[in-house]
Coordinates of C-alpha atoms in Angstrom, one line a residue:
X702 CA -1.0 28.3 10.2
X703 CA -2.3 25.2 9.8
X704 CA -4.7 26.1 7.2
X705 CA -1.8 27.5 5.2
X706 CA 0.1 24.8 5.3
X707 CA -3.1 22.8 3.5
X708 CA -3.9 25.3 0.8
X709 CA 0.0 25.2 0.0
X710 CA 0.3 21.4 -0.5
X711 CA -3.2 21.7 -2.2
X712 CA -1.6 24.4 -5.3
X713 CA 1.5 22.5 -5.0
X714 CA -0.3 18.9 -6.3
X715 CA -2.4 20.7 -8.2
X716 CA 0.5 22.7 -10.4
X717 CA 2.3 19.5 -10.6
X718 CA -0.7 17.8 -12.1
X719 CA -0.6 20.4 -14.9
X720 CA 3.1 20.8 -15.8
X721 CA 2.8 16.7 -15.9
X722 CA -0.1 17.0 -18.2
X723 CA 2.6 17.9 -20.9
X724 CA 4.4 15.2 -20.7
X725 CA 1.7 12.5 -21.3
X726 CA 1.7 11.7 -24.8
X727 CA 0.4 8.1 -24.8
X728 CA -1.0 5.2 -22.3
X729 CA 2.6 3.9 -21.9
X730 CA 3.5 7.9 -20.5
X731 CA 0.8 7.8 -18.4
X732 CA 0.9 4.6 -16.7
X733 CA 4.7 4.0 -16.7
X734 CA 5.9 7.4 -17.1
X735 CA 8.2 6.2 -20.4
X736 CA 10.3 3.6 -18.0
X737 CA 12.4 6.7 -17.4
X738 CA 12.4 7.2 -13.4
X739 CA 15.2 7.9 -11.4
X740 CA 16.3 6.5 -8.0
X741 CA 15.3 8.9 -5.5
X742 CA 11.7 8.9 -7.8
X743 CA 11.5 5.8 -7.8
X744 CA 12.1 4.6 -3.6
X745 CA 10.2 7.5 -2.4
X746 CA 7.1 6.4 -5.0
X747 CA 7.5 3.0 -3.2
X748 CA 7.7 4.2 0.3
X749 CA 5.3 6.3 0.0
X750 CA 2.6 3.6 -2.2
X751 CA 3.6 1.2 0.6
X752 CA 2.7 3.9 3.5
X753 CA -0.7 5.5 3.7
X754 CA -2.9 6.9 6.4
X755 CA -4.0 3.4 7.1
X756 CA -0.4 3.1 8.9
X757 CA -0.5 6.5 10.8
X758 CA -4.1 6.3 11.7
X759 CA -5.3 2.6 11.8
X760 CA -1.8 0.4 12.1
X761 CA 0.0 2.7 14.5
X762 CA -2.7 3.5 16.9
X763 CA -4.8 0.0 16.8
X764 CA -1.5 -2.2 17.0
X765 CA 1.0 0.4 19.0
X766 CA -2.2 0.0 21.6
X767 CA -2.5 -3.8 21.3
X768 CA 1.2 -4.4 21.1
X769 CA 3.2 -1.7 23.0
X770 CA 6.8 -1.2 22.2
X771 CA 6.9 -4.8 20.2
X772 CA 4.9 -3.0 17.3
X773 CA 7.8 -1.7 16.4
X774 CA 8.9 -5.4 14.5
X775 CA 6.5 -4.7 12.0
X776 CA 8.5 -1.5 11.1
X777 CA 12.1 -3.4 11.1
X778 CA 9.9 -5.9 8.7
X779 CA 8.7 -3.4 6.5
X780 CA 12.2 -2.5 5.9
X781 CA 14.3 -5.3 6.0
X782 CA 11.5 -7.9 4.1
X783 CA 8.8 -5.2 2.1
X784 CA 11.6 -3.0 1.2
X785 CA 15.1 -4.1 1.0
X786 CA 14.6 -7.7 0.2
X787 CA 11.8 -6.8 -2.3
X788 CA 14.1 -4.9 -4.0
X789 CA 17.0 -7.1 -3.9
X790 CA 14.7 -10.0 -5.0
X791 CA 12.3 -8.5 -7.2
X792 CA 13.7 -5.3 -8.7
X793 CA 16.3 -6.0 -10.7
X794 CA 14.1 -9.5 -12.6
X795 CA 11.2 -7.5 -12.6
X796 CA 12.4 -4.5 -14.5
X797 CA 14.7 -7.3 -16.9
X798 CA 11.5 -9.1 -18.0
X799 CA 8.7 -6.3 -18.3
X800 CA 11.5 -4.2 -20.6
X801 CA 12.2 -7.6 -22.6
X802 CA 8.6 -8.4 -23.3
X803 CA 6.8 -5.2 -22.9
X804 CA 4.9 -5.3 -20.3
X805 CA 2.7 -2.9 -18.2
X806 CA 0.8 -4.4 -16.0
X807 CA 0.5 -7.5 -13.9
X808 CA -2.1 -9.4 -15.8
X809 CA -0.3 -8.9 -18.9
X810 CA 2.8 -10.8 -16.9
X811 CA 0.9 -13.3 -15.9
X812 CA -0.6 -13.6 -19.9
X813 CA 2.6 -13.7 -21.6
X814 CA 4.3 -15.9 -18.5
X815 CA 1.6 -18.3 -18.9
X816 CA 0.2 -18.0 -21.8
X817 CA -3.2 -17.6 -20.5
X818 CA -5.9 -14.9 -21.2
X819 CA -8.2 -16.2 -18.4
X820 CA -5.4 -15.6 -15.8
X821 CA -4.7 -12.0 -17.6
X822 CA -8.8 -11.7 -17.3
X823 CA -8.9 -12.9 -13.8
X824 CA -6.4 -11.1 -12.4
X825 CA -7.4 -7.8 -13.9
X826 CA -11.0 -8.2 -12.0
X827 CA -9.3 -9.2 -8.2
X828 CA -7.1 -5.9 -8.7
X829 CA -10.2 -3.8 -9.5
X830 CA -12.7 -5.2 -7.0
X831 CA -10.6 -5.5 -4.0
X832 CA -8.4 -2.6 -4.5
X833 CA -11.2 -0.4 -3.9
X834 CA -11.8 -0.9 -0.4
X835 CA -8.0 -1.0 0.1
X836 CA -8.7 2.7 -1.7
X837 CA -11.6 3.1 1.0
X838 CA -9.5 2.3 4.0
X839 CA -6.9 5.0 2.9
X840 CA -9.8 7.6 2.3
X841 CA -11.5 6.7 6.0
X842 CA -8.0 7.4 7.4
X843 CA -7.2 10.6 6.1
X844 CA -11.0 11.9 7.2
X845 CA -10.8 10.9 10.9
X846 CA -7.7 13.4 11.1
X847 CA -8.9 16.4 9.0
X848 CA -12.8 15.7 11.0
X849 CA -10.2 15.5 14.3
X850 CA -7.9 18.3 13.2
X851 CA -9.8 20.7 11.2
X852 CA -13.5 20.0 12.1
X853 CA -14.1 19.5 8.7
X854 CA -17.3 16.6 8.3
X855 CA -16.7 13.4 7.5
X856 CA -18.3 13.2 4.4
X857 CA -17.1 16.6 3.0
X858 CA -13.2 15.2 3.6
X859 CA -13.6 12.5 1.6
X860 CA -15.0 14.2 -1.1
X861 CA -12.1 16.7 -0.5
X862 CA -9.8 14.4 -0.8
X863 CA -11.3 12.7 -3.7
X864 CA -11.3 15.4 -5.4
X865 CA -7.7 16.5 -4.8
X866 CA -6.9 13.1 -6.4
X867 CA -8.8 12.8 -9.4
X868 CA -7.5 16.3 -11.2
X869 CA -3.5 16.1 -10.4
X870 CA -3.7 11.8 -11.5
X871 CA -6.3 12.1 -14.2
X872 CA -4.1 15.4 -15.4
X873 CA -0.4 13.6 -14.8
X874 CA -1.1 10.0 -14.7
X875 CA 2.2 8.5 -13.4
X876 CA 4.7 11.7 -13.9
X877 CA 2.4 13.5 -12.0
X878 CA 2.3 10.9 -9.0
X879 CA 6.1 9.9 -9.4
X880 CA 7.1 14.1 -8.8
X881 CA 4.3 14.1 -6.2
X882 CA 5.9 11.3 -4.7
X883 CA 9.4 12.7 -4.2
X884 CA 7.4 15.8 -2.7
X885 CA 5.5 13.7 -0.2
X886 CA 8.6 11.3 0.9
X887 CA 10.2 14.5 1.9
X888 CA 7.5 15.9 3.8
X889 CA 7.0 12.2 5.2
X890 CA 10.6 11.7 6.4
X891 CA 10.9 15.8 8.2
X892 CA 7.4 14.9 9.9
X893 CA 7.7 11.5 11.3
X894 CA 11.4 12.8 13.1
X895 CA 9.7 15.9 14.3
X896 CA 6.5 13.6 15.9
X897 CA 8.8 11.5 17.5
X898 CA 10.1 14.3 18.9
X899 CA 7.0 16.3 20.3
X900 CA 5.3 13.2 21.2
X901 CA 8.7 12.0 24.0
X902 CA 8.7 15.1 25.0
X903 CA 5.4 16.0 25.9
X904 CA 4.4 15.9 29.4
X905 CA 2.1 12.8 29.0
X906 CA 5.3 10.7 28.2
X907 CA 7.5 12.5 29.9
X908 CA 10.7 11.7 28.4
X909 CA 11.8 7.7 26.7
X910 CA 12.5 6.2 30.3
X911 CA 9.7 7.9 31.9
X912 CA 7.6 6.8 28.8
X913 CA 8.6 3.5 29.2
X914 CA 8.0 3.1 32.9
X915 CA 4.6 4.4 32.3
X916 CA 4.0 1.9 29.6
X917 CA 5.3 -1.0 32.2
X918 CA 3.2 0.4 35.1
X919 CA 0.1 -0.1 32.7
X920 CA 1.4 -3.6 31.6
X921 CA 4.5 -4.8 32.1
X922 CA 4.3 -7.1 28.8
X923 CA 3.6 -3.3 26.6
X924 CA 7.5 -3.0 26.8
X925 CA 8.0 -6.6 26.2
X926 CA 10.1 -8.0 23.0
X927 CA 7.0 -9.8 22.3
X928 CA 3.6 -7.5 23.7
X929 CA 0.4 -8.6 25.0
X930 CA -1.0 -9.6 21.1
X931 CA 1.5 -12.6 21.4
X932 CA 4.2 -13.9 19.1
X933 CA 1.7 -15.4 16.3
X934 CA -0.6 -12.3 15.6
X935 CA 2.7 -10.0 15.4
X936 CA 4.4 -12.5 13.4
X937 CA 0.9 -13.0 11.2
X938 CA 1.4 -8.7 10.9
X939 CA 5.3 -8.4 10.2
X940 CA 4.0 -11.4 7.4
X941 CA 1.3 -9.5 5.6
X942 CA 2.6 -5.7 5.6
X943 CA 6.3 -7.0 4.7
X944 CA 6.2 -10.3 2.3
X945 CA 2.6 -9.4 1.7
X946 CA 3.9 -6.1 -0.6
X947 CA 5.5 -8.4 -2.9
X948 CA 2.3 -9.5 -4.2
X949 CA 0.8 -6.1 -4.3
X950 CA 0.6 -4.9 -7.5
X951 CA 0.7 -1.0 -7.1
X952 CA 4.2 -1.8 -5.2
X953 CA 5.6 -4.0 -8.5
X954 CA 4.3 -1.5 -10.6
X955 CA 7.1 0.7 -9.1
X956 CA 10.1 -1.7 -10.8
X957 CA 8.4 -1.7 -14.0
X958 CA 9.4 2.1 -14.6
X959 CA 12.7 2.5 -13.2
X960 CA 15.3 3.6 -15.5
X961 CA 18.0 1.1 -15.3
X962 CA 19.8 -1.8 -13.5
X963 CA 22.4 1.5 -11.6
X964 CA 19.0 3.3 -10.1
X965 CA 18.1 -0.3 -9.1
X966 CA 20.9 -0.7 -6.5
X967 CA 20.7 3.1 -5.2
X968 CA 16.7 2.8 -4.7
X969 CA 17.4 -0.2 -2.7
X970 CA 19.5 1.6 -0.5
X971 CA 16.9 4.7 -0.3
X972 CA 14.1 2.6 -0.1
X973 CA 15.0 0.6 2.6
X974 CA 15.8 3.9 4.7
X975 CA 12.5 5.6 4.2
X976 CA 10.7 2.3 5.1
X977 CA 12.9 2.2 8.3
X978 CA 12.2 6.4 9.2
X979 CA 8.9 6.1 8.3
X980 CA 7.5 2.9 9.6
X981 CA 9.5 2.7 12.7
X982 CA 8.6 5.9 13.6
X983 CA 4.6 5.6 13.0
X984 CA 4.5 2.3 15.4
X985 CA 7.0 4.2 17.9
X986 CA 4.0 7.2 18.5
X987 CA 1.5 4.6 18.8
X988 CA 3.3 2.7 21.3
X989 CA 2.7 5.8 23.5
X990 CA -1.2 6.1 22.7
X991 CA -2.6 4.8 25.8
X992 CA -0.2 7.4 28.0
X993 CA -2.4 10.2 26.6
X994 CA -5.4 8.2 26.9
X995 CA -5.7 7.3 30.6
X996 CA -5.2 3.8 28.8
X997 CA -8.8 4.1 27.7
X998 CA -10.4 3.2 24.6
X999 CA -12.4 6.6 22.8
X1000 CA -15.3 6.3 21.9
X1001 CA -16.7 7.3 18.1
X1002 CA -19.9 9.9 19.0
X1003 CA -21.5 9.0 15.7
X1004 CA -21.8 5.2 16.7
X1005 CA -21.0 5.4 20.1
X1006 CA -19.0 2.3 19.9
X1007 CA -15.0 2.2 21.1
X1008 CA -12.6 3.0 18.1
X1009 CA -9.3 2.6 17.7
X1010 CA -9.0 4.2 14.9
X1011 CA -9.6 7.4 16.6
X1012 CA -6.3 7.2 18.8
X1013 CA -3.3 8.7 16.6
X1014 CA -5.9 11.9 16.0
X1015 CA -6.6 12.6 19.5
X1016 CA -2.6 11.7 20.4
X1017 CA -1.8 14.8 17.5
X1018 CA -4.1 17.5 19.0
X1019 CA -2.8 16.4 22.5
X1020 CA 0.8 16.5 22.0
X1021 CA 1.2 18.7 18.8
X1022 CA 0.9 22.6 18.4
X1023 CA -1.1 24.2 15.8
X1024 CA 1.5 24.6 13.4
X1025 CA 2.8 20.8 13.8
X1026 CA -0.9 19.8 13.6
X1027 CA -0.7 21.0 10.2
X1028 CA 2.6 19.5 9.4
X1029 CA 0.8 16.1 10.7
X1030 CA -2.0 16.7 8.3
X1031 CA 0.2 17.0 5.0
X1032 CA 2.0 14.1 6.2
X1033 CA -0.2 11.7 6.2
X1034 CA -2.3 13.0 3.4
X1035 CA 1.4 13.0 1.8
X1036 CA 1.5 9.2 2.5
X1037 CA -2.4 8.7 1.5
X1038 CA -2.7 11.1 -1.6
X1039 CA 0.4 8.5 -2.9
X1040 CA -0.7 5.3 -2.3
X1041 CA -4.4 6.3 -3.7
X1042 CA -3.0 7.5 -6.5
X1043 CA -0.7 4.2 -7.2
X1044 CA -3.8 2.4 -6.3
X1045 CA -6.1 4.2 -8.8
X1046 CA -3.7 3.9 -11.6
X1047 CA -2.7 -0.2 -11.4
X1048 CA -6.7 -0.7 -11.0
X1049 CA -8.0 1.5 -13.4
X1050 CA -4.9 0.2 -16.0
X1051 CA -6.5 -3.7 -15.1
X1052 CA -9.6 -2.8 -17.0
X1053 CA -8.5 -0.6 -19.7
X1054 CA -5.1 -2.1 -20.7
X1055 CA -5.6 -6.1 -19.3
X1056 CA -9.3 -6.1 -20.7
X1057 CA -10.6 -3.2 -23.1
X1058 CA -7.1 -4.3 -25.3
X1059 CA -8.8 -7.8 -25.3
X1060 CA -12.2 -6.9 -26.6
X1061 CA -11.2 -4.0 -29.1
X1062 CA -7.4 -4.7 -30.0
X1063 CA -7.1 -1.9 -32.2
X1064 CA -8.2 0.6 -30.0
X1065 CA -6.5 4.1 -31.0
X1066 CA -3.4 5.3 -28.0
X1067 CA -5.5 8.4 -27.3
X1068 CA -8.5 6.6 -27.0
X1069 CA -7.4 4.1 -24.5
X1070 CA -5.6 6.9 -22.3
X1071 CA -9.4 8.9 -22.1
X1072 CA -10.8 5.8 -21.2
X1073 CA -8.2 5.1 -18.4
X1074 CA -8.7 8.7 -16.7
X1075 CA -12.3 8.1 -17.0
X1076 CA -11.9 4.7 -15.6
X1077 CA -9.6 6.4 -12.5
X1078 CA -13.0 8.8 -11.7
X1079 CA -15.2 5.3 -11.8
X1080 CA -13.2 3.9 -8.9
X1081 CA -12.6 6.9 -6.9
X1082 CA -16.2 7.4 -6.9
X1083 CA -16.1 3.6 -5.5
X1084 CA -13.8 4.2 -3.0
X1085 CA -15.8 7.1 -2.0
X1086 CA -19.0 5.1 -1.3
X1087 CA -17.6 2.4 0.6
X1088 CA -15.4 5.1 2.5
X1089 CA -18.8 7.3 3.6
X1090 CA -19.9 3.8 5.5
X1091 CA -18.4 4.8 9.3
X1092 CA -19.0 0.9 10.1
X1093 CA -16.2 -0.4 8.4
X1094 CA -13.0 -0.6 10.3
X1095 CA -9.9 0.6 8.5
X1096 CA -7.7 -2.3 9.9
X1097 CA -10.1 -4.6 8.6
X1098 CA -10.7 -3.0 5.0
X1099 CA -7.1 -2.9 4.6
X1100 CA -5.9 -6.4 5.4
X1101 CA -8.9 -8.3 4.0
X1102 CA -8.2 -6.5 0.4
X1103 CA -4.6 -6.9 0.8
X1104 CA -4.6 -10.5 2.1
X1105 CA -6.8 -11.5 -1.1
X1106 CA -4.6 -9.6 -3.3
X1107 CA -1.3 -11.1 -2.1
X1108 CA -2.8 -14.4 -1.2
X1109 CA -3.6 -14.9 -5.2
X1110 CA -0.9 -12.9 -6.7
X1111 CA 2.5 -13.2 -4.6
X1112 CA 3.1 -16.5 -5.5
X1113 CA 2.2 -17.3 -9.0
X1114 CA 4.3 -14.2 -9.7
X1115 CA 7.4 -14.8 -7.5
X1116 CA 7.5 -18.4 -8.8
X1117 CA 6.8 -17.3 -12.4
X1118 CA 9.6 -14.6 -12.1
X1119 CA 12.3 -17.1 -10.6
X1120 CA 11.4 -20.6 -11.0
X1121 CA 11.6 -22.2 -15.1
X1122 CA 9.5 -25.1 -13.8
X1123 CA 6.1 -23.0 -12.7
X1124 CA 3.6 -24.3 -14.8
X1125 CA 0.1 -22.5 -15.8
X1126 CA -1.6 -25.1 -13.9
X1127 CA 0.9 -24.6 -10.6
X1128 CA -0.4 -21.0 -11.2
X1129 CA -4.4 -21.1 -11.5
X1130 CA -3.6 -23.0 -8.3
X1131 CA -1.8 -20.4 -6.5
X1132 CA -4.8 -18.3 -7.7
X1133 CA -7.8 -19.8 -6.6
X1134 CA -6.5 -21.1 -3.4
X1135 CA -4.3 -17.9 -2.7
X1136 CA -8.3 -16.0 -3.0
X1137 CA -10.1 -19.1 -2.2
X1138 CA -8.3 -19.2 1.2
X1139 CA -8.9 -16.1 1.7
X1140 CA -12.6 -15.1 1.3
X1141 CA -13.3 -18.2 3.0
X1142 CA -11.3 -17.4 6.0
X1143 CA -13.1 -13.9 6.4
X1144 CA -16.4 -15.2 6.1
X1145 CA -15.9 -18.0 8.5
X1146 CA -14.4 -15.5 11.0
X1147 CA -17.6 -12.7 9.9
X1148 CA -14.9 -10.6 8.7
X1149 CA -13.2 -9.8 12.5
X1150 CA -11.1 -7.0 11.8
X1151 CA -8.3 -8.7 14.4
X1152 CA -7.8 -12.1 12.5
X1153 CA -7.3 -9.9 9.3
X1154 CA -3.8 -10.7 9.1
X1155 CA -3.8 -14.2 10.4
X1156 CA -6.1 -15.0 7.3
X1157 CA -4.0 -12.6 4.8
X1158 CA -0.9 -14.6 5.8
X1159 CA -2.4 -18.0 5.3
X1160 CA -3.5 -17.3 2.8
X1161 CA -0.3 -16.4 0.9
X1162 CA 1.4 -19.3 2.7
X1163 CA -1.7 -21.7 0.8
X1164 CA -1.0 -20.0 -2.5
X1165 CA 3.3 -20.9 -1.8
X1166 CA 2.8 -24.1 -1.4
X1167 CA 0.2 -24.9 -3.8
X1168 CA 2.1 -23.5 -6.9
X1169 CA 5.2 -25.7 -6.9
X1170 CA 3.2 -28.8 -5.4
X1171 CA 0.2 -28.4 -8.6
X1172 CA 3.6 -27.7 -11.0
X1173 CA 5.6 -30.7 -10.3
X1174 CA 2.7 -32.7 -11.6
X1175 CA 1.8 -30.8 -14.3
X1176 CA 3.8 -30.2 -17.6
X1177 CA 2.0 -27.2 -19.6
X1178 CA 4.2 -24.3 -20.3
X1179 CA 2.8 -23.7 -23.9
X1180 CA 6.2 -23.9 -26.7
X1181 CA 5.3 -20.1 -27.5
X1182 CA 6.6 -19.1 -23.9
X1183 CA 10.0 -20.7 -24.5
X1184 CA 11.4 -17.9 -24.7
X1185 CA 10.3 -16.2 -21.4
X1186 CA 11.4 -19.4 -19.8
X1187 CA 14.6 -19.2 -21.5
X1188 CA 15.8 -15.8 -20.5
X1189 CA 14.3 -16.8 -17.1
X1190 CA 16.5 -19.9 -16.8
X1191 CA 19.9 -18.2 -18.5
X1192 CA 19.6 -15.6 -15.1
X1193 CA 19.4 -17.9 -12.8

């Protein structure tokens, strides 16, 4: 059954990928699919960008392990600070000023915001080099379940799933992930209710109280508000996979093609119950992994090392049937296929919107659209080669990528967006010691996979502070940006 389930999502993409293909009749239809998306579109591409395999197989079992019952905050975060306050705060401005000045990408905000090509340059090379092992992190995920689930070999899931994702998003670009999207939340939402579900009742658990008394017996502190991590590395997590989104630019890219200012407020709403369903529910199961466990670490037979992030996929073929294994497996390929897709698109658009446009201005529409679903195979192939390397730790890949990401972006945006006074100075700071920060950080701790999101967070607390500090000393908004500033300051 389980195998059924597979080739059926498999055609389903696939089909999708080719009705979409009709659609795309220039870059702006394939990136931004015509600023036309609806609501329900429109939260479920977020929700399901913003969750991945990394949460069901890295964040959930690592952290649910680490934390107990307290990993749960990260989920309330992820909906109450990366979902419905990014969308109260961001949405609505970010939509208002991409329409106004016609813009696609993040780079290109922070050109015309600016008025500086370096920063559209600079930007446009952090999304494409440290994307991709956020890409590889999603990739590694996915494999551990189908090598867990289906026996399938490492290396030939990955290339599986590669695959799978370079013909529906080279085919559909952005229609084709937006529909795919809707299709995937669904699937997402039914199969994180029914896990929750299987996993309580299975004998290991034995029921919520009997769960929880378990849990206690192990360590009391795994039922704790606050669990055996302590207070700063859950509140460094609840930072970087909540606020941290804001900076992201696959998430943003999502309020760039909404329709109007009504789908706004109803995808907020949406949005924010997805993020609750969804993340809730993934840190909820891992809570529970060391119950089927014997509260031992497994151990990874090809490096014979302990690895966390083989917990969720012995926790599935413990406490699911066959038929719910599969359901599992569409899930979080659902969730993975998604945010791969979102983050092929915003990386490959950095080089050939934010820096082909810049070398050859007068490149032809169809042109430029070739060279972006050429550029999408370039960085899946990438993601690929990283991803084959059983070494790397998907916790780590993630954070480090997304911590330099947010750590450079999230605030010379945010205060670009809001703030009249931001100067381009106040943001080449929040850049280089945003990613400054950052790198350093992971060197200096040799890239330990649990400081990841310590570092991501102070990082983008560096980058806050250093924006406004740099800009009230600085006066260098260029008189060509008046008007940005204007219809900046007339919304506030």
């Amino acid at each position: 059954m389980k195998y059924v389930f597979i080739a059926a999502y498999f055609l389903i993409m696939l089909v999708i990928g080719l009705i979409s293909m009709r659609k795309i009749s220039s870059v702006n239809d394939f990136f931004l699919g015509g600023r036309k998306i609806g609501p329900w579109m429109s939260a479920f591409a977020y929700g399901t960008t913003y969750f991945s395999a990394v949460i069901f197989i890295g964040y959930a079992g690592r952290i649910g392990w680490g934390f107990g019952l307290s990993a749960i905050w990260i989920g309330i975060g992820n909906a109450l600070l990366g979902s419905l306050a990014a969308w109260l705060v961001l949405a609505k401005k970010t939509r208002e000023v991409t329409h106004r000045l016609n813009i696609s990408t993040m780079p290109e905000f922070f050109e015309k915001r600016y008025g500086s090509k370096t920063l559209k340059i600079l930007s446009a090379l952090i999304i494409f080099i440290f994307l991709v092992p956020y890409s590889a992190s999603v990739y590694q995920g996915l494999t551990y379940l189908f090598e867990a689930v289906f026996h399938v070999p490492f290396t030939y899931g990955i290339l599986a799933m590669a695959l799978l994702t370079a013909v529906y998003l080279t085919l559909g670009g952005y229609v084709a992930t937006a529909t795919n999207d809707f299709v995937q939340g669904i699937i997402m939402l039914m199969g994180t209710i029914v896990m929750v579900a299987f996993v309580l009742l299975n004998p290991h658990v034995g029921g919520l109280s009997s769960g929880l008394e378990k849990l206690a017996h192990i360590d009391s502190r795994l039922v704790a508000p606050v669990g055996p991590g302590g207070f700063s590395a859950l509140m460094s997590l609840v930072i970087l996979t909540s606020i941290g989104s804001w900076g992201l630019p696959q998430m943003i890219h999502k309020f760039y093609t909404i329709k109007d200012d009504e789908a706004v407020k109803r995808a907020t709403i949406i949005s924010t119950a997805f993020a609750l369903i969804v993340a809730g529910g993934a840190y909820f199961i891992g809570a529970f992994g060391r119950l089927f466990l014997n509260n031992q670490i497994p151990i990874n037979a090809a490096t014979g090392k302990p690895d966390m992030d083989m917990i969720m996929p012995i926790v599935a073929m413990k406490a699911f049937p066959d038929w719910l294994l599969g359901l599992l497996a569409i899930l979080i390929l659902s969730a993975s296929m998604s945010t791969l897709a979102s983050l092929v698109l915003v990386s490959s658009s950095a080089i050939s919107m934010d820096l082909l446009r810049e070398i050859k201005p007068g490149i032809k529409n169809s042109t430029e659209t070739l060279i972006m679903r050429l550029l999408c195979l370039i960085f899946i192939i990438a993601s690929v080669v990283i991803a084959t390397n059983r070494q790397t730790v998907i916790l780590s890949l993630m954070s480090f990528s997304w911590g330099t990401v947010s750590g450079s972006f999230l605030a010379p945006y945010f205060y670009g967006l809001y703030w009249k006074r931001t100067t381009r100075s106040g943001a080449f700071a929040g850049f280089i010691s945003g990613f400054a920060t950052s790198v350093i950080l992971a060197l200096v701790f040799k890239f330990n996979a649990g400081m990841a999101p310590q570092l991501g967070a102070i990082s983008m607390a560096v980058s806050m502070i250093a924006v406004p500090t740099v800009s009230l000393l600085t006066q260098d908004v260029p008189d060509a940006h008046k008007s940005f500033v204007k219809g900046v300051a007339e919304e506030l």
